[in-house]
Coordinates of C-alpha atoms in Angstrom, one line a residue:
Chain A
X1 CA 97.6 103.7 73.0
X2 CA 98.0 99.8 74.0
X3 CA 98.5 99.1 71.1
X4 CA 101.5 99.3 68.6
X5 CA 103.2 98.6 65.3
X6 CA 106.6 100.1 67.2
X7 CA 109.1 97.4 69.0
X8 CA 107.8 97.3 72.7
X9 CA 110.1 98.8 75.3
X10 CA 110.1 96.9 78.7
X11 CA 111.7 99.6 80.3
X12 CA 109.4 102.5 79.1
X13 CA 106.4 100.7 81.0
X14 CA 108.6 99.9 83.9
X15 CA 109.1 103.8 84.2
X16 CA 105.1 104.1 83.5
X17 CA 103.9 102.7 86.7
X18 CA 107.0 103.2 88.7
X19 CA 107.4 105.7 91.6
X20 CA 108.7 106.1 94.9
X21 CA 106.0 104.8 97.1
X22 CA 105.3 101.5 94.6
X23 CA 108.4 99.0 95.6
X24 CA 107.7 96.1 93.7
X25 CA 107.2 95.6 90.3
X26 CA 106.5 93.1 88.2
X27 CA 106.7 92.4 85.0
X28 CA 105.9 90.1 81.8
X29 CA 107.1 89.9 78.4
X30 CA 106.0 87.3 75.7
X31 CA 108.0 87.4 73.1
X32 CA 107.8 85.1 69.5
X33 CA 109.1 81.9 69.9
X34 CA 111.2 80.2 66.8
X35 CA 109.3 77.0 67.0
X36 CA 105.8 75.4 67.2
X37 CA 104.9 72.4 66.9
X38 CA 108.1 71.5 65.2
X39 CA 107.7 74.5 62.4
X40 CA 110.3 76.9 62.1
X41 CA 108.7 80.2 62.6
X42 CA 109.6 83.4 60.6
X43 CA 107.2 85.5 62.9
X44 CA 103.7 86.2 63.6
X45 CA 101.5 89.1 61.8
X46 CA 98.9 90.3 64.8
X47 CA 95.9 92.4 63.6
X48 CA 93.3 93.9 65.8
X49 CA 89.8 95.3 65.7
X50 CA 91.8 98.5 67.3
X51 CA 89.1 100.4 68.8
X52 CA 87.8 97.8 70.4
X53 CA 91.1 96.3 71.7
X54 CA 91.7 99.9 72.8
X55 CA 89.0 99.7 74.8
X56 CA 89.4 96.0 76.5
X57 CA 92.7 97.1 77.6
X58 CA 91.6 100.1 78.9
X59 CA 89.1 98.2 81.1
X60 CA 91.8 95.5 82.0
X61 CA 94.1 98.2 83.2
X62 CA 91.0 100.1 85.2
X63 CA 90.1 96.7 86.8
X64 CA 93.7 95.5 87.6
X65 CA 94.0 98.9 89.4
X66 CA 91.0 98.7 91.5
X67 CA 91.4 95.1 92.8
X68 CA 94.9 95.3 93.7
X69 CA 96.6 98.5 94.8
X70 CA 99.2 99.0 91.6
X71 CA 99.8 101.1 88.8
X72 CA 99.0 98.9 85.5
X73 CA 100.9 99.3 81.9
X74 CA 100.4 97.0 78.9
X75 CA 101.5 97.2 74.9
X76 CA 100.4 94.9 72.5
X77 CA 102.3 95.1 69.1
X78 CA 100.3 95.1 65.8
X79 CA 101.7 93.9 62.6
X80 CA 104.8 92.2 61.9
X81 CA 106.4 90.6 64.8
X82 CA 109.9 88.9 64.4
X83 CA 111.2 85.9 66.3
X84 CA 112.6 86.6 69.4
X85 CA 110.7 90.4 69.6
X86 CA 108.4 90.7 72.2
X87 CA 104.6 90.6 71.2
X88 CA 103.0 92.1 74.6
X89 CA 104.4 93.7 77.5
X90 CA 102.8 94.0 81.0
X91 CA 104.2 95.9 84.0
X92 CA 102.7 96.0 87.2
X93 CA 103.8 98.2 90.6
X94 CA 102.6 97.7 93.8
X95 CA 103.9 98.6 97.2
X96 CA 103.9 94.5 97.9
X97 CA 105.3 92.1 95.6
X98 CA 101.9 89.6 96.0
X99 CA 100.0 92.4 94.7
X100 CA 102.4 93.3 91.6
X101 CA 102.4 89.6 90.7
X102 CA 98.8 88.9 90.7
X103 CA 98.0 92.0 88.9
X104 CA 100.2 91.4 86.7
X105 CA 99.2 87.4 85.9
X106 CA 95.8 88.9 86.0
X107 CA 96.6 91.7 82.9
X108 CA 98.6 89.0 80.5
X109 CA 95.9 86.4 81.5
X110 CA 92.6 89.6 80.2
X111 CA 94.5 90.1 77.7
X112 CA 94.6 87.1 76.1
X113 CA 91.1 86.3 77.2
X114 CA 89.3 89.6 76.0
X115 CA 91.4 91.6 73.6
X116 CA 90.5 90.7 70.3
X117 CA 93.6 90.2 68.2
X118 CA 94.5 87.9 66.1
X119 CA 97.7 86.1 65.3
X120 CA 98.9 84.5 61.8
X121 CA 102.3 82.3 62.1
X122 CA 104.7 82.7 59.1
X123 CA 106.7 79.5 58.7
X124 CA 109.7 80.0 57.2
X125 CA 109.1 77.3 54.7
X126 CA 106.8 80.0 53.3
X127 CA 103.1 78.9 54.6
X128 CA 100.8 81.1 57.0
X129 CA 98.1 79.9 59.9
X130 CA 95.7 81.8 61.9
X131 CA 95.9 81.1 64.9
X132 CA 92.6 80.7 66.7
X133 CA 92.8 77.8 69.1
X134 CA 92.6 80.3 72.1
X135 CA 88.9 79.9 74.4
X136 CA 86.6 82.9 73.3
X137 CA 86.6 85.2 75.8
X138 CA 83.9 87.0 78.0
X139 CA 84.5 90.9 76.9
X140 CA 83.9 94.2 78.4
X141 CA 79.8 93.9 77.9
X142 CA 79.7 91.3 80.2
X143 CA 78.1 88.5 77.9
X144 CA 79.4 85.0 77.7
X145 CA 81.9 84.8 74.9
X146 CA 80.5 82.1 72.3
X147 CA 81.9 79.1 71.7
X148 CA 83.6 79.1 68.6
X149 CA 85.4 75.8 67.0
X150 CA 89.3 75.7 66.8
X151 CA 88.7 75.5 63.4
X152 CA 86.5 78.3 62.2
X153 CA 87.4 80.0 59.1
X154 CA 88.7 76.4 57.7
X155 CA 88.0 76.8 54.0
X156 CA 86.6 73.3 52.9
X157 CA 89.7 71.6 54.4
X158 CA 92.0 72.2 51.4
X159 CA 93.7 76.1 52.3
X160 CA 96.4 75.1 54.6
X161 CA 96.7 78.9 55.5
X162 CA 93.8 79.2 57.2
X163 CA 93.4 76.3 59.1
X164 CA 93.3 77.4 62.5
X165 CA 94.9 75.0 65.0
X166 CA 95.2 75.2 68.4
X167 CA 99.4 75.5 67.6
X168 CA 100.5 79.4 68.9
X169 CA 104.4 79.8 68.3
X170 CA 103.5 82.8 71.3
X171 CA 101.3 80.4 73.6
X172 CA 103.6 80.7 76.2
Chain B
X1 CA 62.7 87.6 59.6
X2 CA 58.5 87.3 59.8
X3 CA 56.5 87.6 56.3
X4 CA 54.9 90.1 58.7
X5 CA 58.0 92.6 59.2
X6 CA 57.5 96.1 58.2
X7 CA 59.1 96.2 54.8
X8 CA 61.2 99.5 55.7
X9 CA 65.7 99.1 55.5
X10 CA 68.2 99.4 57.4
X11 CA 72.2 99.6 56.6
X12 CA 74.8 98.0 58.8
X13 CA 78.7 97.7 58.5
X14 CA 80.0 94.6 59.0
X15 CA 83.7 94.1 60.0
X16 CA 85.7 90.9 59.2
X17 CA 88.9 90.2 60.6
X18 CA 91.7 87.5 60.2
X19 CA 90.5 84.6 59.0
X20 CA 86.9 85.4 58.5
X21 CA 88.4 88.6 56.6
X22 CA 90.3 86.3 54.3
X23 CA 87.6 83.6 54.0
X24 CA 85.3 86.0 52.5
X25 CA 87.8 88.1 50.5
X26 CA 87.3 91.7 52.5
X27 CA 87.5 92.9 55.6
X28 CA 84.2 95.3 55.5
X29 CA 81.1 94.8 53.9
X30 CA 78.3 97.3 53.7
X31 CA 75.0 95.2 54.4
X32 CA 71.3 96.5 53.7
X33 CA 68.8 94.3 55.9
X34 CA 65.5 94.3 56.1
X35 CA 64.1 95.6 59.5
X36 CA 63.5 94.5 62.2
X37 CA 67.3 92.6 61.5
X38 CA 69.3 90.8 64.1
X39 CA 72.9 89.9 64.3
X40 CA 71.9 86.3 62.9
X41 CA 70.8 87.8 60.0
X42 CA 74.3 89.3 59.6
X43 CA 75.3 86.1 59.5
X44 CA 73.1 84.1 57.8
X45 CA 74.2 86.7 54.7
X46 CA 77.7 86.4 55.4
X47 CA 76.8 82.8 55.6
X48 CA 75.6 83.0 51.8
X49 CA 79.1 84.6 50.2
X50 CA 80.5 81.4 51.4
X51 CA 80.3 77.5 52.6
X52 CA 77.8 77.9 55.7
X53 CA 80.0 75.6 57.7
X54 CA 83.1 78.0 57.4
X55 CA 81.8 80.3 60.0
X56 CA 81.0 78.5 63.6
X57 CA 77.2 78.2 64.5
X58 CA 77.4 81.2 66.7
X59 CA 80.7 83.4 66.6
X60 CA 81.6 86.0 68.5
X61 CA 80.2 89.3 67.5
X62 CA 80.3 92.7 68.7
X63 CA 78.3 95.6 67.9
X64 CA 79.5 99.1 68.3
X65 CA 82.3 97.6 70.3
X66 CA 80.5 95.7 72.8
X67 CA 80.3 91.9 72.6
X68 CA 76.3 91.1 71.4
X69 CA 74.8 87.8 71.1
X70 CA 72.8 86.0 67.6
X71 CA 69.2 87.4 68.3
X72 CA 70.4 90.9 69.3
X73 CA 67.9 93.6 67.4
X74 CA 70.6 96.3 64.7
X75 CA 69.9 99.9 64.2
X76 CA 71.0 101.8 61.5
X77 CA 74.5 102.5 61.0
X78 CA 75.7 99.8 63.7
X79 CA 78.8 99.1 63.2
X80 CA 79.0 95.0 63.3
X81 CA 82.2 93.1 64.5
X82 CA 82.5 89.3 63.5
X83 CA 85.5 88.2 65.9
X84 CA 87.3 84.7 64.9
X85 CA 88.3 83.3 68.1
X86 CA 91.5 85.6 69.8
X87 CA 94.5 84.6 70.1
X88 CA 96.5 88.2 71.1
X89 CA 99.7 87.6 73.8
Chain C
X1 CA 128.5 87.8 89.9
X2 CA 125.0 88.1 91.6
X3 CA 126.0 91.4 93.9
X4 CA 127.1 94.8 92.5
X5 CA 127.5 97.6 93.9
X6 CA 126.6 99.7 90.4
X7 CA 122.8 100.2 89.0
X8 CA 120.8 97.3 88.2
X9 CA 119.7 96.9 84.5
X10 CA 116.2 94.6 83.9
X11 CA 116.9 95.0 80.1
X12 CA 120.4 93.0 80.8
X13 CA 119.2 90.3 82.9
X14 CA 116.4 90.2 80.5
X15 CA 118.8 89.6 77.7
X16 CA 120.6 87.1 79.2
X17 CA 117.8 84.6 79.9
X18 CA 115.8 85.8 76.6
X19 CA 116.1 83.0 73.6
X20 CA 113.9 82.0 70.7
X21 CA 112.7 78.9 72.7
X22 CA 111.4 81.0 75.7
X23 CA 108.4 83.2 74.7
X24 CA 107.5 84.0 78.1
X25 CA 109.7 86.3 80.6
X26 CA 108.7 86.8 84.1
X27 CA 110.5 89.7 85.8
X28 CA 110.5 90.9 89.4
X29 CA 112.2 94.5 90.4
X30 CA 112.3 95.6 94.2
X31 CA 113.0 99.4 94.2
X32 CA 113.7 101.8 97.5
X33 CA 110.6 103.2 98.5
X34 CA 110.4 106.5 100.1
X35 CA 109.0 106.2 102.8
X36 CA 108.6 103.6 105.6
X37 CA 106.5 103.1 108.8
X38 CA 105.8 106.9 108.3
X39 CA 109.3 107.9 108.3
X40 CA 110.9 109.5 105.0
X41 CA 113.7 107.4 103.6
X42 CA 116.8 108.7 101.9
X43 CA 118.6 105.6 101.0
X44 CA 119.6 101.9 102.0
X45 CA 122.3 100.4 102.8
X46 CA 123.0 97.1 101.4
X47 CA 126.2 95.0 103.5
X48 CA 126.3 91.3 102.6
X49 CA 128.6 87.9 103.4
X50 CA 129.4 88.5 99.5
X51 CA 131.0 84.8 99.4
X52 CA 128.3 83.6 100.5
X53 CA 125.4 85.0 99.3
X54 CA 127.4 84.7 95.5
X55 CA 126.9 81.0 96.7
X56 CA 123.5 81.2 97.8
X57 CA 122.9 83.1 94.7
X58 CA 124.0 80.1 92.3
X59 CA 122.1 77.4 94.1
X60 CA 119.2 79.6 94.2
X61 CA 119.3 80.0 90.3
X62 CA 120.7 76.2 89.9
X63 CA 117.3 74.9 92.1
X64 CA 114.6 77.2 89.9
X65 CA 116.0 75.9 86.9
X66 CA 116.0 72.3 87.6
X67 CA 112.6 72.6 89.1
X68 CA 111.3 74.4 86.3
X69 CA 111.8 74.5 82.2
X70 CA 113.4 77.7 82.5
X71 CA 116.5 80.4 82.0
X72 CA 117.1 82.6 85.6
X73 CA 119.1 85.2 85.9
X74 CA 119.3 87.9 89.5
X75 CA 121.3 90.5 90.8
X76 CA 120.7 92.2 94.3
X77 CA 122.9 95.6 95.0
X78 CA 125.4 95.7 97.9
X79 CA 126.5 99.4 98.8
X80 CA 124.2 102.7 99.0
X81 CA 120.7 102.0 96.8
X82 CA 118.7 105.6 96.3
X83 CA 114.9 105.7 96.6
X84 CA 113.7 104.7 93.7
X85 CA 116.6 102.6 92.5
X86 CA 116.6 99.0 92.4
X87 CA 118.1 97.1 95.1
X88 CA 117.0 93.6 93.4
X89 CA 116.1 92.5 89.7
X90 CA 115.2 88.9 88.8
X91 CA 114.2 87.2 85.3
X92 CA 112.9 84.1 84.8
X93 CA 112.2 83.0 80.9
X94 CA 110.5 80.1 79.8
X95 CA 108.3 78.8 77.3
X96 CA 105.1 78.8 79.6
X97 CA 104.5 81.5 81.2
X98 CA 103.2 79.5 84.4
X99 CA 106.5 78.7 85.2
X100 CA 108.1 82.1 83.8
X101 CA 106.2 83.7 87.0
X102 CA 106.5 80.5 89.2
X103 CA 110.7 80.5 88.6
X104 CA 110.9 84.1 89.2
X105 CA 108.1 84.4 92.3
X106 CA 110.1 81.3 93.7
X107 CA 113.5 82.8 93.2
X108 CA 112.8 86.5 94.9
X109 CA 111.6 84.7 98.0
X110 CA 114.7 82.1 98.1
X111 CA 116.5 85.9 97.9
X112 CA 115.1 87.5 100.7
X113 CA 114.8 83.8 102.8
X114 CA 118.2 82.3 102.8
X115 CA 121.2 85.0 100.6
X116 CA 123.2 86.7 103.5
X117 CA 122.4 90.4 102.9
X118 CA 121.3 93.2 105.5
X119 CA 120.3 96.6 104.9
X120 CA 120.3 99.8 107.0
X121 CA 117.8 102.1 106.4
X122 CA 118.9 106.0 106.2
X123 CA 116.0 108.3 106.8
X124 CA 115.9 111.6 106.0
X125 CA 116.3 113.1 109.3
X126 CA 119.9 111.3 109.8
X127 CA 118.4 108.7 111.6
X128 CA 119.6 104.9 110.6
X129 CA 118.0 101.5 111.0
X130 CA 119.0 98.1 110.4
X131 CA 116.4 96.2 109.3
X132 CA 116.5 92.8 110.9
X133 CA 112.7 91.7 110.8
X134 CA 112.7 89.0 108.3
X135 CA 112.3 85.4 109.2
X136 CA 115.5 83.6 109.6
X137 CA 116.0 81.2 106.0
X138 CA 117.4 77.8 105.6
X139 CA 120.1 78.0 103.8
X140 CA 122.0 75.8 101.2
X141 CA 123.6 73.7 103.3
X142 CA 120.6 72.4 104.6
X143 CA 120.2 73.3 107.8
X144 CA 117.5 74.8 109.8
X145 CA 117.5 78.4 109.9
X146 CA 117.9 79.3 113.5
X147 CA 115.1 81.6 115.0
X148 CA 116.2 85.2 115.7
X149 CA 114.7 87.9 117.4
X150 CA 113.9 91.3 116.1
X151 CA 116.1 92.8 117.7
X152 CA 119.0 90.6 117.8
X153 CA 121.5 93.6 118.0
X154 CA 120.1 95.9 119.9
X155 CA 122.0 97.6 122.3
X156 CA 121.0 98.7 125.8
X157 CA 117.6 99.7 124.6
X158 CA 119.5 103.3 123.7
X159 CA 121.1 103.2 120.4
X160 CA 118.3 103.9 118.2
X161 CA 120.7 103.0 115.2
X162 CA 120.8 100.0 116.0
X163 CA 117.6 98.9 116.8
X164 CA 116.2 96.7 114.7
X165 CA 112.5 96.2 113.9
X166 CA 109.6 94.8 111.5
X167 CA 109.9 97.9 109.3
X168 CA 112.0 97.7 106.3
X169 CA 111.0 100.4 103.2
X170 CA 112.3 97.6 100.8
X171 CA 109.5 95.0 102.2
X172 CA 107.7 94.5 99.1
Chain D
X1 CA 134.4 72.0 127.4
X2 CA 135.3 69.1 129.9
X3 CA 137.9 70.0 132.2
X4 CA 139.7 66.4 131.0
X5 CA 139.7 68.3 127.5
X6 CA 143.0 68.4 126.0
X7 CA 144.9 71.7 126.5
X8 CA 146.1 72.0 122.5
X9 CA 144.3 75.1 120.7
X10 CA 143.0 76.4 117.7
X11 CA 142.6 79.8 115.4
X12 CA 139.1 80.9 113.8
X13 CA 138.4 83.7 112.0
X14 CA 135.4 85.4 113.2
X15 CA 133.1 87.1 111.1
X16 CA 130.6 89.8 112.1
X17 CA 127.8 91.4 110.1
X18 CA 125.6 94.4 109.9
X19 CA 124.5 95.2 113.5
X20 CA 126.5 92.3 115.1
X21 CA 129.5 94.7 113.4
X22 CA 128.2 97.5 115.0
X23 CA 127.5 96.0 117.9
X24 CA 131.0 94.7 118.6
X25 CA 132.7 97.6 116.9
X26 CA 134.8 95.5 114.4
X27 CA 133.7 93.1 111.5
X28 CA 136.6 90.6 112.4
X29 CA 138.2 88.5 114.7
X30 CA 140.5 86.0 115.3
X31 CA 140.2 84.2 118.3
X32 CA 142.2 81.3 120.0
X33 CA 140.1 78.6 121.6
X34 CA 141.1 75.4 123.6
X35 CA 140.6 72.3 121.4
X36 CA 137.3 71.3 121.2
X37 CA 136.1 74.0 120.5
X38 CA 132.1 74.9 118.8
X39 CA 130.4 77.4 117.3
X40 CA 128.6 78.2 120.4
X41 CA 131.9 78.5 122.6
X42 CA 132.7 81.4 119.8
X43 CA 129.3 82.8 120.8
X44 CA 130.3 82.6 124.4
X45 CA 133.5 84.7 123.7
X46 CA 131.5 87.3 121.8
X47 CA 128.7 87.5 124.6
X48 CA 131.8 88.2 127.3
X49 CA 132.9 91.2 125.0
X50 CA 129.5 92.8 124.5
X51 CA 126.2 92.4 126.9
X52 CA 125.1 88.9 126.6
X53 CA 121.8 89.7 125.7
X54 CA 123.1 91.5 123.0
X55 CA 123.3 88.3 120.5
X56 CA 120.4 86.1 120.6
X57 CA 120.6 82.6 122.7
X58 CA 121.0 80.9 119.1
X59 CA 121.9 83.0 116.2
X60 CA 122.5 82.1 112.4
X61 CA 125.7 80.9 112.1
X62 CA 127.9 79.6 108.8
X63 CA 131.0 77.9 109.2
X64 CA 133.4 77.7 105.5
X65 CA 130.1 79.4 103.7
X66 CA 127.9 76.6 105.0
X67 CA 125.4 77.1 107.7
X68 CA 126.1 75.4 111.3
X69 CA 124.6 74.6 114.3
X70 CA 125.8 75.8 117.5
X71 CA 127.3 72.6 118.8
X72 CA 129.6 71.8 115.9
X73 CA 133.1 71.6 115.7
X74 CA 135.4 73.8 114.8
X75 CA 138.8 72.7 113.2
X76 CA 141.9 74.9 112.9
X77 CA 141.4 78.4 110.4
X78 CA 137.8 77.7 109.8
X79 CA 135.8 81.3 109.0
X80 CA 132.8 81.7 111.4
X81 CA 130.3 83.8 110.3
X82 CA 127.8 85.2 113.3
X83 CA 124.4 86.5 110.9
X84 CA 121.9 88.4 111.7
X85 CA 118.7 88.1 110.9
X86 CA 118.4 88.7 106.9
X87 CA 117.1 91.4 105.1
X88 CA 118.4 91.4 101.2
X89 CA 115.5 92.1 98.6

């Protein structure tokens, strides 16, 4: 399972693609940030379409493995996320570090790109955006993602909690 | 759809998530189309439970898990996914 | 302290650049591999100039933070590491992650190009190596980094134990 | 050093790491040299106690934690540091 409504464990995905013949492992964490664009942030709700993000990060994993020789791991969290927890986690080994780092830019970079979740920010003054600013991205069937408008699902310009912004208290 | 289209049905589910979900009140909608239907004509109905403008001209869609474009032909029981733009990480 | 000669945490060094501004954190572990150049490995052996390299350490952290927005932290064993173990950990944490990975790719070379440490490699047939083949580093003061050969230290051709080569099961 | 050089001397601590340790059988030294004395004349003393060819022609050298060329001076308790090619990471 990538994905998660359980706090992600760096250290579980480190031992996931660790062994004795991989010496260099990199990793990523991104983690809620307490601030965006000058909102206070409580934290972020994700939701998913989860058998399809199931099945991105399957691919993202298989195609991180076969262009660079490494063992892959990724998490995404669903649900609730708090300031300060960490939202996705990506671990990458290699036997050379060049190869751990690019595969594991390469996995947060898919992920982002292909893996449809979504992101609301909970302000602590109590209101709520989507966040949707990100570029649509080309999935696993190999069409062109479409272009979509930063704004879609804007209701008429008046409900503040769904404009969608390109603000991302995770775009990090 | 052509006045000429065989006048036989088909059902889809249609999946709405995030803020397409909340634009239109649910996040699954049971759809009966007349056939031969496309993914546009998911769509254009969704486009009728709300303002037209509220969904982008051509948002990104999969069908049974695999990202389809507008004028893609449905069969029955296809599962239709209409995917706000992502923002995961 | 950057050395120690007890077992490298990722989760601490993690925790200590980790904040609520920073949403992304770059890590980097090099672990003992097993085997090297064909030879099984039972262990390295780290010696350093620990005033030194505690210096080189600081300015190495001091220069990734200025040049990026970003929190550092790094620790690098001294003493007997175990395949498998961790003989280096870094963590870079910043709001981007561009230069989360840039702080923390820059600051595992500056480790391996200018910190005085040397390792010996123990094999598991009793044999011992030091491992000398890395490229001379410029280090804080400046200076150019004087060319050495690879096998500076070698002794008469005949003390296998001291001959020192490209290899290096660590070279990740 | 010039045979006009002044006959007064000085103490350095020498350092020796990794297989410059081995290779000299001790990781320390103190050594007295005739005033002026450089980094490389420390280098000199080691080659005479080992087989020149031993060290190389110029190796990394630190004086008082700082990296140093061969030709500079030493003063009166500085720590020389002889390195050998690194290897940390």
């Amino acid at each position: 399972m990538y994905l998660t409504s359980d706090p992600l464990e760096l250290a579980t995905l480190v031992g996931q693609v660790q062994s004795a013949s991989r010496g260099a492992i990199a990793c990523f964490l991104g983690t809620v940030r307490d601030h965006n664009g000058g909102r206070a942030v409580l934290q972020l709700d994700y939701s998913a379409y989860e058998p399809m993000a199931e099945a991105e990060c399957a691919r993202i994993q298989v195609e991180a493995e076969r262009r660079w020789e490494c063992a892959v791991a990724l998490q995404h969290r669903t649900g609730t996320v708090r300031v300060g927890e960490a939202a996705v986690v990506v671990a990458a080994a290699s036997a050379h570090r060049d190869e751990a780092f690019a595969a594991c830019r390469f996995v947060i970079e898919e992920i982002k790109r292909r893996v449809p979740i979504w992101k609301r920010e909970v302000f602590v003054d109590g209101t709520m955006e989507w966040v949707e600013g990100g570029s649509p991205g080309q999935m696993g069937s190999g069409l062109e993602g479409q272009q979509n408008s930063g704004t879609a699902g804007k209701l008429d310009g008046e409900s503040s909690d769904l404009i969608t912004g390109k603000s991302d208290a995770t775009r990090a | 759809m052509l006045p000429s289209a065989p006048t036989s049905t088909l059902t889809v589910r249609v999946l709405l998530f995030a803020s397409y979900a909340e634009l239109l009140g649910r996040d699954a909608i049971e759809l009966e189309l007349e056939a031969p239907a496309t993914v546009g004509d998911v769509l254009d109905h969704l486009r009728s439970l709300t303002r037209a403008e509220a969904l982008p001209t051509r948002p990104m869609c999969a069908v049974n898990l695999v990202q389809a474009a507008t004028d893609d032909l449905l069969a029955q029981g296809d599962e239709v996914a209409i995917l706000p733009p992502l923002s995961g990480g």
